[in-house]
Structure formats: C-alpha cells, structure tokens
Short mmCIF file of C-alpha atoms in Angstrom, two decimals:
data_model
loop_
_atom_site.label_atom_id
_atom_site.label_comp_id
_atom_site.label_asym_id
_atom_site.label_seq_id
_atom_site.Cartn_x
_atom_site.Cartn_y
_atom_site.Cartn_z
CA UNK A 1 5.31 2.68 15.36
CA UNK A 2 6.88 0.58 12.58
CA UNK A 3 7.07 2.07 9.21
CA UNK A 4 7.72 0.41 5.51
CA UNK A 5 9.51 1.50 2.64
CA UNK A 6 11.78 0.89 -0.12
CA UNK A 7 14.94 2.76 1.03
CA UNK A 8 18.14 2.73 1.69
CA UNK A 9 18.01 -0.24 4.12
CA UNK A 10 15.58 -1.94 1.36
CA UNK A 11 17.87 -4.13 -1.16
CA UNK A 12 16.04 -3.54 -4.24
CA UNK A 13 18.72 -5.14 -6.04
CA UNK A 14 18.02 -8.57 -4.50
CA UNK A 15 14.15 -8.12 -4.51
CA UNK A 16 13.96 -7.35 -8.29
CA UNK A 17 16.17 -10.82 -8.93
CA UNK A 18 13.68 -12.50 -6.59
CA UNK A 19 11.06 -10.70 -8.28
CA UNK A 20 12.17 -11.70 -12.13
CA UNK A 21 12.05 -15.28 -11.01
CA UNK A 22 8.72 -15.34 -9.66
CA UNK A 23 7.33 -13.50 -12.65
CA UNK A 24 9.08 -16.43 -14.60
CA UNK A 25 7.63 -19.17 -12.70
CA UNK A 26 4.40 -17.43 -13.00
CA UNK A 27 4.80 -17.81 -16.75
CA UNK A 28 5.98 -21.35 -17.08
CA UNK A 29 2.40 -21.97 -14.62
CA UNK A 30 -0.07 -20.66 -17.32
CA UNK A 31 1.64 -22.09 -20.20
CA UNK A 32 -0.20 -25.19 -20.02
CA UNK A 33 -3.83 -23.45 -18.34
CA UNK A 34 -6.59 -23.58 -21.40
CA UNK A 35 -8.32 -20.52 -20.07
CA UNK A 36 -5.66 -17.94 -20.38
CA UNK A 37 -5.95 -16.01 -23.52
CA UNK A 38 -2.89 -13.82 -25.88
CA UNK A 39 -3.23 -10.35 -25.94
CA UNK A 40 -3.79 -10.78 -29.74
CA UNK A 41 -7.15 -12.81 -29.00
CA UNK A 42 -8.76 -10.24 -26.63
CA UNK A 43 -11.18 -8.04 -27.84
CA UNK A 44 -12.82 -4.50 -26.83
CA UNK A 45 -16.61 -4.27 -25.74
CA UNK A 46 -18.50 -1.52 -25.32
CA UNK A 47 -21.61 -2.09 -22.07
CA UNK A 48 -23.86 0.30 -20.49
CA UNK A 49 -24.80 0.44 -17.00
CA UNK A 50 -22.06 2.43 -16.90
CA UNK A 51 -21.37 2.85 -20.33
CA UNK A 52 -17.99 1.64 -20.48
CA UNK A 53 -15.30 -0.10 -23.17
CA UNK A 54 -13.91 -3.42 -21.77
CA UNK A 55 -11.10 -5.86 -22.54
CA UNK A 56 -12.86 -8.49 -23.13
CA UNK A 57 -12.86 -12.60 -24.29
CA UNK A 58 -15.72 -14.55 -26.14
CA UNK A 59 -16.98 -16.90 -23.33
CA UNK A 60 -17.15 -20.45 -25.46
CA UNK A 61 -19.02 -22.30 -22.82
CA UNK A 62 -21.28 -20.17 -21.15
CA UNK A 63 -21.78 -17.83 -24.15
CA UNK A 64 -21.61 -13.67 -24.14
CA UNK A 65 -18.71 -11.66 -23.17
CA UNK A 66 -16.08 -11.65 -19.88
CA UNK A 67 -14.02 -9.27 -18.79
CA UNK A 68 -10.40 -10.63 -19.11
CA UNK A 69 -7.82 -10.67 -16.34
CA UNK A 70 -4.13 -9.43 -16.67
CA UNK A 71 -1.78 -10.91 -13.93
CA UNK A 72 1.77 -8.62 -12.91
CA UNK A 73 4.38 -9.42 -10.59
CA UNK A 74 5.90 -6.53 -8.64
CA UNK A 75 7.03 -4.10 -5.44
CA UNK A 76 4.43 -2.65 -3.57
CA UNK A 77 5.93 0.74 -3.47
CA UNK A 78 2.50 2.47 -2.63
CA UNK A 79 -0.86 1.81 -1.29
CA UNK A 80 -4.24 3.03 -0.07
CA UNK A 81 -6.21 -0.20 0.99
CA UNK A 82 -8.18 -1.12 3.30
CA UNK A 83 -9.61 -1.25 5.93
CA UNK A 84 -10.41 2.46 6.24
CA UNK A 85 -11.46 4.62 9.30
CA UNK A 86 -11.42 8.04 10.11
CA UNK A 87 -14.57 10.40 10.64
CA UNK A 88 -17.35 9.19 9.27
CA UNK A 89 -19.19 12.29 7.96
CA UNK A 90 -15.54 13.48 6.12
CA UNK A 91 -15.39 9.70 4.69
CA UNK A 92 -19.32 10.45 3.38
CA UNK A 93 -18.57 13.35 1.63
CA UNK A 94 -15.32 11.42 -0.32
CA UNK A 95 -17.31 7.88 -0.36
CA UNK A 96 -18.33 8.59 -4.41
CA UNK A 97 -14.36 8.81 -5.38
CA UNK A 98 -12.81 6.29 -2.13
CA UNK A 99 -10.27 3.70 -3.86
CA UNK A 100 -8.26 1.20 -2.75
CA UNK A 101 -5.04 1.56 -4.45
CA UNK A 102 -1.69 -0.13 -5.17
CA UNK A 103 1.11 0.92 -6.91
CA UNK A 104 4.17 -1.64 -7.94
CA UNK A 105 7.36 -1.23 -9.77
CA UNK A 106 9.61 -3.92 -11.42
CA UNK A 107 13.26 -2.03 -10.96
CA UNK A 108 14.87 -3.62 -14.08
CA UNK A 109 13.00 -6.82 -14.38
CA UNK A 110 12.38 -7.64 -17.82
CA UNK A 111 8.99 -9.39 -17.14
CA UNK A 112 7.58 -6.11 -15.79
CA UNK A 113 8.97 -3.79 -18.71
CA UNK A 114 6.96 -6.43 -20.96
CA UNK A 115 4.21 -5.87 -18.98
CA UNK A 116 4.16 -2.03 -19.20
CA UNK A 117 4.83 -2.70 -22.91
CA UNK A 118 1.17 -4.98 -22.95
CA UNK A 119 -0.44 -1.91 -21.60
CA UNK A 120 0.47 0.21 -24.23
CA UNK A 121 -0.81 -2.25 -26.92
CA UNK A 122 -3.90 -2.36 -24.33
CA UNK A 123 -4.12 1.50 -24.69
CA UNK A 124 -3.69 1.41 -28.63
CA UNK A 125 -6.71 -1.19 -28.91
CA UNK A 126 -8.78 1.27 -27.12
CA UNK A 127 -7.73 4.43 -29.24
CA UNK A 128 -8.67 2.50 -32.01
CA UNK A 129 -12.42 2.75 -30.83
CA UNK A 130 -12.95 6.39 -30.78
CA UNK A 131 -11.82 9.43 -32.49
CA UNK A 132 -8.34 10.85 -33.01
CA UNK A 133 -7.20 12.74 -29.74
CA UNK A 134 -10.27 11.61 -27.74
CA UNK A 135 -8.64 8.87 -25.28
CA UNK A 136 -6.80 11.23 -22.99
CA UNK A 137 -3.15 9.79 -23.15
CA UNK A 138 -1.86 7.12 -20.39
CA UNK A 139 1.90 6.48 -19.26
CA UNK A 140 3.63 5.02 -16.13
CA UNK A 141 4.82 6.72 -13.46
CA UNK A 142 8.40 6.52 -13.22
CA UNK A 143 10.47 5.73 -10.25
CA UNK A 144 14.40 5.84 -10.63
CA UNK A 145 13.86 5.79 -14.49
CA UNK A 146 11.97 2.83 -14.35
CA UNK A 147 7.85 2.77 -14.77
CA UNK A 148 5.21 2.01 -11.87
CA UNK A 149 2.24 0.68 -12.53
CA UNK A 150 -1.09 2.03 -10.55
CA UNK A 151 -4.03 0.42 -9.98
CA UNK A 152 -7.60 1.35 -8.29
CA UNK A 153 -11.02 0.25 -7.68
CA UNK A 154 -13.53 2.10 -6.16
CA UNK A 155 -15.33 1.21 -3.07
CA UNK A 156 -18.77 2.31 -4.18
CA UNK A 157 -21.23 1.62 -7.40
CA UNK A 158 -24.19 4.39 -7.75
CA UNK A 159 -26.98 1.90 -6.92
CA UNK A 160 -28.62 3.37 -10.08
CA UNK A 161 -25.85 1.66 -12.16
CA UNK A 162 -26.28 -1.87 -10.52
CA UNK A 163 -28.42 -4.59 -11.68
CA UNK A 164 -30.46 -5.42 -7.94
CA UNK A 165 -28.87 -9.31 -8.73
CA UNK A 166 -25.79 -8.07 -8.96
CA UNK A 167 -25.29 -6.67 -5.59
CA UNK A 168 -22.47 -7.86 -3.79
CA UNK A 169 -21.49 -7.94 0.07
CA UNK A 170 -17.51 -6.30 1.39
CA UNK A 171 -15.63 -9.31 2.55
CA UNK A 172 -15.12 -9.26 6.34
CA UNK A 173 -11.01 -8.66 5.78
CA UNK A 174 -12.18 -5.35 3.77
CA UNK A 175 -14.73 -3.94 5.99
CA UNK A 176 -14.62 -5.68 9.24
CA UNK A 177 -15.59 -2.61 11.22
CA UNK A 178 -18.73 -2.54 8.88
CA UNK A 179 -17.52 1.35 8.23
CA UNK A 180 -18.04 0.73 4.36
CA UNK A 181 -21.75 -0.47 5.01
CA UNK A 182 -22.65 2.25 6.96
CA UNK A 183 -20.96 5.04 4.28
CA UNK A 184 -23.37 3.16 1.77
CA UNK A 185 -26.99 3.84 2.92
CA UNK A 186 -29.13 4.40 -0.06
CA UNK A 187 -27.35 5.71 -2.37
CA UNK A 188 -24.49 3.01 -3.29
CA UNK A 189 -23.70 -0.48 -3.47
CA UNK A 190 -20.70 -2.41 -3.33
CA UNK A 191 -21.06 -4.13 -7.09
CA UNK A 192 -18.63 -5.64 -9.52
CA UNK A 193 -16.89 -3.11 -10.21
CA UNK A 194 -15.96 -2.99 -6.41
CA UNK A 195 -14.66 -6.42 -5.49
CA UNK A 196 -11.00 -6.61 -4.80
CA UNK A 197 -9.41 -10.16 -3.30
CA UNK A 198 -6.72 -10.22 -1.04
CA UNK A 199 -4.70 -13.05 -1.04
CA UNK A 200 -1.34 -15.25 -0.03
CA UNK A 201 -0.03 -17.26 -2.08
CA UNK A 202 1.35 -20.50 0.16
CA UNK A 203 4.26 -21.90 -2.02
CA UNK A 204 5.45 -19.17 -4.50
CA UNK A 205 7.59 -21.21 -6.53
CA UNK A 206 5.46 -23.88 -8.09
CA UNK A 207 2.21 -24.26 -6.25
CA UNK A 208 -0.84 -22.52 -6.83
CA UNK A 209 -2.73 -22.71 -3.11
CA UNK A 210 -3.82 -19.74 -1.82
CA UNK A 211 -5.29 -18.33 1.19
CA UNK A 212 -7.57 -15.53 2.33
CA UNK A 213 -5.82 -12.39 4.07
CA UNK A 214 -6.56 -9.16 5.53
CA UNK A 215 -5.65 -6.35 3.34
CA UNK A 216 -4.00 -4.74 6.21
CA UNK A 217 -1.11 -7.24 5.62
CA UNK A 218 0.04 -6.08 2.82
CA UNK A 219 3.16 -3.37 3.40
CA UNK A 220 5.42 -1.01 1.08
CA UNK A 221 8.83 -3.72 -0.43
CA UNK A 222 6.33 -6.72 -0.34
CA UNK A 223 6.59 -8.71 -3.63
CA UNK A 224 2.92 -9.18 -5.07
CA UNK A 225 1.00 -10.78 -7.98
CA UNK A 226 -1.71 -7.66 -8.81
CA UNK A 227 -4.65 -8.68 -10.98
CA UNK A 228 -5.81 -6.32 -13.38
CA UNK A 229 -8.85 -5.13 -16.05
CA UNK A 230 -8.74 -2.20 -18.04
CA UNK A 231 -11.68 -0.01 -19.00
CA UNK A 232 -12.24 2.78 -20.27
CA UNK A 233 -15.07 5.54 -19.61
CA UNK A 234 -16.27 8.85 -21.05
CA UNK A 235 -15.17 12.01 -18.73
CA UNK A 236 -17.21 15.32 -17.94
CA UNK A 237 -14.74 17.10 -20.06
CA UNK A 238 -16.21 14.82 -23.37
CA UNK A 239 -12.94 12.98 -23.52
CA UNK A 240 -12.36 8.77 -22.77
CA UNK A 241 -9.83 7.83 -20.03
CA UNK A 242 -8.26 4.73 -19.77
CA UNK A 243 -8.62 3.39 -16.18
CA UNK A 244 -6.57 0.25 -14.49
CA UNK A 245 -8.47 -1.73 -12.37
CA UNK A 246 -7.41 -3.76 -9.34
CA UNK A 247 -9.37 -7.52 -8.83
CA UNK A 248 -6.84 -9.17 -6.77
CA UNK A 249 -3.85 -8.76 -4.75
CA UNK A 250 -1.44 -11.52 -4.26
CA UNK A 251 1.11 -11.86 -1.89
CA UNK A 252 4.08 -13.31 -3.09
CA UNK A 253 7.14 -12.81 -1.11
CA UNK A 254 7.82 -10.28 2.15
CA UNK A 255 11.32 -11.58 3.50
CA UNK A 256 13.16 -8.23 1.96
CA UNK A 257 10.43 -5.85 3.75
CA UNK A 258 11.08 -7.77 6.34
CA UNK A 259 14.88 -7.89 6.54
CA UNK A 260 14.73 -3.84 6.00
CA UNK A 261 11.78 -3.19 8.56
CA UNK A 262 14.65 -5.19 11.36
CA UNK A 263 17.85 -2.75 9.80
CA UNK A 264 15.33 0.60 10.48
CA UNK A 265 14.52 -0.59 13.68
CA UNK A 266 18.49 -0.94 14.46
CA UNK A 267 19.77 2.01 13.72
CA UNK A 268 16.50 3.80 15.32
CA UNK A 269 17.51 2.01 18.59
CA UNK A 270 21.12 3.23 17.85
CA UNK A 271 20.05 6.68 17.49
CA UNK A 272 17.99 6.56 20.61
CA UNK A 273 20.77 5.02 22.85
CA UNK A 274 23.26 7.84 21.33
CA UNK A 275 20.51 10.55 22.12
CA UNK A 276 19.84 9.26 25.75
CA UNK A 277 24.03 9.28 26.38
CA UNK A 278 24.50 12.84 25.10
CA UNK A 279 21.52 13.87 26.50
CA UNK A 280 22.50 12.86 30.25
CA UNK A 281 23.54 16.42 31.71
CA UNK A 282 25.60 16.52 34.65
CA UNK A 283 25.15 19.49 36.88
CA UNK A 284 27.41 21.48 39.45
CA UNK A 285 26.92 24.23 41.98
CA UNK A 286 26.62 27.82 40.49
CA UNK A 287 29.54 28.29 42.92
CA UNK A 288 31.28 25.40 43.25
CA UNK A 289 32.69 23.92 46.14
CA UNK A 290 32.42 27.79 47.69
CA UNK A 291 28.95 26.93 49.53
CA UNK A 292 30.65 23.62 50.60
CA UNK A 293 34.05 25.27 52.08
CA UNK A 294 31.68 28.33 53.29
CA UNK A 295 29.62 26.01 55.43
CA UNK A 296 32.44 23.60 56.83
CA UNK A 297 34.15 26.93 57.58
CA UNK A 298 31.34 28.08 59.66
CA UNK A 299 30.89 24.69 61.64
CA UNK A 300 34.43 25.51 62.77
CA UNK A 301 33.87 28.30 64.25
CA UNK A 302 30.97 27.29 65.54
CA UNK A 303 32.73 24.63 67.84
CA UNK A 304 36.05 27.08 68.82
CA UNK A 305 33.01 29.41 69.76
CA UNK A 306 31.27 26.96 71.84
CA UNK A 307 34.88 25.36 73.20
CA UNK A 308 36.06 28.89 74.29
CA UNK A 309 32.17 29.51 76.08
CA UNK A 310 32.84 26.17 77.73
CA UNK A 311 36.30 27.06 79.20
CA UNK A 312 35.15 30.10 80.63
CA UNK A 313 32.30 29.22 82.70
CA UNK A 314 34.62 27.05 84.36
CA UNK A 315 37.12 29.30 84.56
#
C-alpha cells in the first residue's frame, strides 16, 4: 500500500519555493477582483441559529450580511477527509463531532507567516466582542519551528439549528457510498455550515479554471489553496472559542508528493530485494557427506558380496 508524507525523501525546501510563488501569483490574481475585501473592512456579526460571531462583509447589492472568505496557500501535512467508512453504528455514536480536516504548513514562506499573522488580528477582532479572558486563547501548531494552520468543518448540523430552506445535499465526491446520508436519519442535516468543495485548479500559474475532484485525491506534501471562515461559539464551560472553518480545498501542485511517493517506493523495493538475498538459506546434511560415503560404501560391498556368491556356485 502506498503511503504519503513529508519526510526525508520529501524536498520541502523546493516545495516551499514553489509554494511562495504560487501564494504570490495568487496575490497579483485578486488585486484587480472588486469583491475581495482588506482585513481592515471586515466586520464581526453576531447570528443565532447557532448563536455564533462571524467575520463578516456588508453585502452592497443584495443587502444584509456574508460571511467572508480567507484564501491560504500551503502543504497538506495532515488530513481527515472524506469519504469515510468504517462501522456504521461506531460512526453513529461520533456523527455529532465527525470533521473533515486539513492541516497545512508554509516552511519559511513569507506569504504564509502573513497569513498566520491575519489570524491573529482575526482573533483580536473577536476578543474585542466579549469580556476580558473569555475567548479561550488560539495559536498555531508548530512544525519544525514554523506554525500549521488547522482547519475543520463538521459533517452534521442539529436539524433543530437549520432553517428547512436551507438544507443542503453531500456532493457525490464526499459521500458517494451514501454512508453520510444514512448516519443522518432524523436527527441532522448536512447545512451550511457543512459544505466543503474540493477542487483542482487546471493552470496554477495564471488561470483561474477549476474542476471538481474527489476528496480522496488529495494526499500529505500536496500544495493546496484552503478556503477559510472563522467563527466563534460559546462552550459548555461558559467560555468563546475561536473555530477555523474549511469551505474549499484547492489543489494546487502534487509533483513533489509525487517525486517522494517514487523515492519511498525505491528504497522499499531495495530493502525487499536485500531481505529476499539474505534471507535465502542454504542447507546441508546434519552429517555431511557421512550418509553419502556410508551408502556408496555399502553398495560396494554389496556387489563384492554378490560377485564372490556368483563365483562360487560355479565353482
């Protein structure tokens, strides 16, 4: 079975400068696009249904508030998506907390360290909106001194917490076993909250067409475009968490997850070959050649037996 990771036959080195110029040409592409917004003109709403606080934009044309979108380039280095299986009655009893997850890291790319650097200004604007020490604190992970960004979104809604029009249906790439539907019954709905998009992006470098993909695609040392929301939420322990949410999953780039998937397989055939050549065993007699001389031995004396018996009858 082929496995993925970043690792010592992974060159992060070159996949980080890939990485930094993607996340560049990503920038010079919305530079001219009217409907992306500056962290300084995004605002915090507060909605029920959950009750929840919201990054959120003033929508100009159709009126009311929408959710804004943050885009990040980086390594998958982590994941949990979909699409699931396992038993189905274990998967019902976890169906309230399931995720799909991803978790990416920038190495020393500049773009991404401004990016970890938005989400704290993100987590400040949220603070702002409650009382001191009641948003529970939020950093990166850290891999090799540099941070990691994590993302989830849940499978399942409560249906008690979605409008009935706002119901929506898992994509055929997400559940295409219809596992999902049947963990639903009556209790939960895929809303909103629960859509992620899983997507390829044809030309990286300068063109924006995409195309639909199964989730299963995606593999640890891919490069990856992750769209993100933040919100935050009240907890059972009467704090606020701030939670990263995961809209849309982008692939970028896989030739360096590609090139190191090829290098494991190598030296896992090399090992193999070495282990089948030491592990031929050659075998000899527990005596030797004794049981060999012992017989011939006795063959000869055999025939001087029989030649003497011979020479006497006609004697």
């Amino acid at each position: 079975m082929q496995t993925y990771a970043v690792d010592e036959h992974y060159n992060v080195g070159d996949a980080v400068t890939l990485l930094q110029q993607l996340s560049l040409d990503a920038i010079d592409n919305t530079k001219e696009r009217e409907d992306v917004q500056q962290l300084a003109d995004v605002k915090v709403g507060q909605f029920h249904r959950p009750k929840t606080w919201r990054m959120c934009e003033y929508n100009t044309s159709g009126g009311g508030m929408e959710e804004v979108q943050f885009r990040v380039q980086g390594i998958i280095i982590g994941k949990e998506l979909p699409p699931i299986g396992g038993n189905l009655s274990q998967l019902k009893r976890a169906r309230r907390y399931m995720r799909q997850n991803v978790k990416i890291y920038g190495g020393q790319s500049d773009v991404f360290a401004d990016a970890v650097q938005a989400i704290d200004r993100i987590f400040i604007a949220f603070a702002g909106q409650f009382q001191d020490g009641q948003l529970e604190p939020w950093a990166p992970s850290v891999r090799d001194g540099n941070p990691v960004i994590e993302a989830n979104t849940r499978y399942f809604t409560p249906k008690q917490l979605c409008d009935e029009d706002a119901v929506r249906s898992f994509d055929e790439y997400v559940d295409p076993n219809g596992t999902l539907r049947l963990l639903m019954e009556d209790d939960f709905v895929c809303g909103p909250d629960n859509e992620v998009e899983y997507m390829e992006k044809l030309k990286p470098l300068g063109d924006n067409t995409m195309r639909k993909i199964s989730p299963a695609q995606f593999k640890i040392g891919d490069i990856v475009e992750a769209v993100l929301t933040f919100v935050c939420y009240p907890t059972q322990k009467g704090t606020f968490k701030m939670s990263i949410g995961l809209k849309a999953l982008a692939m970028l780039d896989h030739s360096h997850r590609d090139r190191a998937a090829i290098l494991q397989m190598r030296e896992r055939q090399k090992v193999q070959s070495v282990a089948t050549k030491s592990g031929t065993l050659k075998r000899r007699s527990p005596y030797g050649n004794e049981i060999a001389v012992d017989t011939t031995a006795r063959l000869s004396r055999m025939r001087i037996d029989e030649d003497e018996e011979d020479q006497t009858k006609t004697t």
